[in-house]
Amino acid sequence: QVQLVESGGGLVQAGGSLRLSCAASGRTDSRYAMGWFRQAPGKEREFVAAITWSGGATYYADSVKGRFTISRGNAKITVYLQMNSLKPEDTAVYYCAADKSIVLHTTAGRYDYWGQGTQVTVSS
């Protein structure tokens, strides 16, 4: 089992930045790819970004490409999402997730473990 805890959400004005963190505990000896998803009120959960265990490969949704950066800490058990040039449409609850596959997935159903989420609100 892996437990994931997100932090770093908050309220920011459009054009601002936030850095989300996701700390893993439990069976962190396994090599998990990690992903960030978000869910706005009344909408389905959508893929944001993913990174391989080594950090050597990343993938982004078109809506955040060039604005968001996913990275891993040196110990591999922490994952970050740096969000720049935030827009009101980025407002959502952001979740991190762990995937035992070595292939990056964009589908929520392919991920094995989930955090509780952190709220990001971007005001116009």
Short mmCIF file of C-alpha atoms in Angstrom, two decimals:
data_model
loop_
_atom_site.label_atom_id
_atom_site.label_comp_id
_atom_site.label_asym_id
_atom_site.label_seq_id
_atom_site.Cartn_x
_atom_site.Cartn_y
_atom_site.Cartn_z
CA GLN A 1 0.00 0.00 0.00
CA VAL A 2 1.06 3.55 -0.72
CA GLN A 3 -0.33 6.62 0.99
CA LEU A 4 -0.23 9.94 -0.85
CA VAL A 5 -0.67 13.37 0.71
CA GLU A 6 -0.95 16.53 -1.38
CA SER A 7 -0.17 20.04 -0.18
CA GLY A 8 0.42 23.51 -1.57
CA GLY A 9 -3.01 24.41 -2.86
CA GLY A 10 -4.62 27.77 -2.21
CA LEU A 11 -6.09 30.92 -3.67
CA VAL A 12 -4.10 32.83 -6.27
CA GLN A 13 -4.84 35.55 -8.80
CA ALA A 14 -4.81 34.85 -12.52
CA GLY A 15 -1.25 34.93 -13.83
CA GLY A 16 0.16 33.80 -10.52
CA SER A 17 1.95 30.61 -9.53
CA LEU A 18 1.58 27.74 -7.10
CA ARG A 19 3.68 24.68 -6.35
CA LEU A 20 1.90 21.52 -5.34
CA SER A 21 3.67 18.72 -3.51
CA CYS A 22 2.75 15.07 -3.12
CA ALA A 23 4.48 13.01 -0.45
CA ALA A 24 4.37 9.24 -0.60
CA SER A 25 4.67 6.84 2.32
CA GLY A 26 4.24 3.11 2.81
CA ARG A 27 5.51 0.82 0.03
CA THR A 28 7.72 3.44 -1.53
CA ASP A 29 10.34 0.85 -2.45
CA SER A 30 8.36 0.02 -5.59
CA ARG A 31 8.96 2.01 -8.74
CA TYR A 32 5.80 4.01 -9.31
CA ALA A 33 5.10 6.44 -12.07
CA MET A 34 3.22 9.44 -10.70
CA GLY A 35 0.50 11.58 -12.11
CA TRP A 36 -1.47 14.72 -11.31
CA PHE A 37 -5.18 14.96 -12.09
CA ARG A 38 -7.75 17.63 -11.38
CA GLN A 39 -11.49 17.80 -10.97
CA ALA A 40 -13.57 20.93 -11.22
CA PRO A 41 -17.14 21.10 -9.84
CA GLY A 42 -19.56 19.29 -12.11
CA LYS A 43 -16.80 17.94 -14.33
CA GLU A 44 -14.99 14.64 -14.67
CA ARG A 45 -11.53 14.11 -13.28
CA GLU A 46 -9.00 14.99 -15.97
CA PHE A 47 -5.35 14.23 -16.53
CA VAL A 48 -2.84 17.03 -15.97
CA ALA A 49 0.68 15.57 -16.01
CA ALA A 50 2.65 12.38 -15.38
CA ILE A 51 6.27 11.42 -14.72
CA THR A 52 8.13 8.13 -14.76
CA TRP A 53 9.80 6.71 -11.66
CA SER A 54 13.22 7.85 -12.84
CA GLY A 55 11.95 11.30 -13.78
CA GLY A 56 13.36 10.82 -17.24
CA ALA A 57 10.06 11.12 -19.07
CA THR A 58 7.08 13.40 -18.58
CA TYR A 59 3.78 13.98 -20.32
CA TYR A 60 1.32 16.87 -20.11
CA ALA A 61 -2.23 17.65 -21.06
CA ASP A 62 -2.38 20.18 -23.88
CA SER A 63 -4.24 22.61 -21.62
CA VAL A 64 -1.25 22.96 -19.26
CA LYS A 65 1.70 22.36 -21.57
CA GLY A 66 4.23 25.17 -21.27
CA ARG A 67 2.72 26.43 -18.00
CA PHE A 68 2.98 23.46 -15.62
CA THR A 69 6.05 21.37 -14.78
CA ILE A 70 6.02 18.00 -13.04
CA SER A 71 9.15 16.80 -11.24
CA ARG A 72 10.32 14.34 -8.59
CA GLY A 73 12.48 14.85 -5.56
CA ASN A 74 15.85 13.13 -5.28
CA ALA A 75 14.43 10.43 -3.04
CA LYS A 76 11.70 9.76 -5.63
CA ILE A 77 9.00 9.73 -2.96
CA THR A 78 7.95 13.34 -3.47
CA VAL A 79 6.41 14.70 -6.63
CA TYR A 80 5.88 18.35 -7.45
CA LEU A 81 3.67 20.28 -9.81
CA GLN A 82 4.89 23.78 -10.51
CA MET A 83 2.00 25.79 -11.94
CA ASN A 84 2.72 29.12 -13.60
CA SER A 85 0.54 31.57 -15.52
CA LEU A 86 -2.52 30.23 -13.78
CA LYS A 87 -5.93 30.82 -15.29
CA PRO A 88 -9.40 30.78 -13.71
CA GLU A 89 -10.11 27.57 -15.66
CA ASP A 90 -7.33 25.86 -13.71
CA THR A 91 -9.54 26.05 -10.61
CA ALA A 92 -10.11 22.51 -9.35
CA VAL A 93 -9.21 19.97 -6.72
CA TYR A 94 -5.82 18.55 -7.67
CA TYR A 95 -5.00 14.92 -6.94
CA CYS A 96 -1.75 13.02 -7.17
CA ALA A 97 -1.77 9.35 -8.04
CA ALA A 98 0.69 6.45 -8.21
CA ASP A 99 0.84 3.91 -11.03
CA LYS A 100 2.79 0.63 -10.80
CA SER A 101 3.24 0.59 -14.58
CA ILE A 102 6.44 1.75 -16.22
CA VAL A 103 4.37 3.34 -18.98
CA LEU A 104 2.88 6.79 -18.50
CA HIS A 105 -0.91 6.73 -18.49
CA THR A 106 -3.43 9.55 -18.85
CA THR A 107 -6.45 7.53 -17.74
CA ALA A 108 -7.41 7.78 -14.07
CA GLY A 109 -8.47 4.13 -13.96
CA ARG A 110 -4.90 3.00 -14.64
CA TYR A 111 -3.60 4.49 -11.38
CA ASP A 112 -3.44 2.37 -8.26
CA TYR A 113 -3.27 4.85 -5.39
CA TRP A 114 -4.71 8.32 -4.86
CA GLY A 115 -4.31 11.20 -2.47
CA GLN A 116 -7.18 13.16 -0.92
CA GLY A 117 -6.64 16.20 -3.10
CA THR A 118 -5.80 19.86 -2.56
CA GLN A 119 -7.95 22.80 -3.66
CA VAL A 120 -6.56 25.30 -6.17
CA THR A 121 -8.63 28.41 -6.80
CA VAL A 122 -7.60 31.00 -9.39
CA SER A 123 -9.43 34.31 -9.25
CA SER A 124 -9.86 36.54 -12.29
#
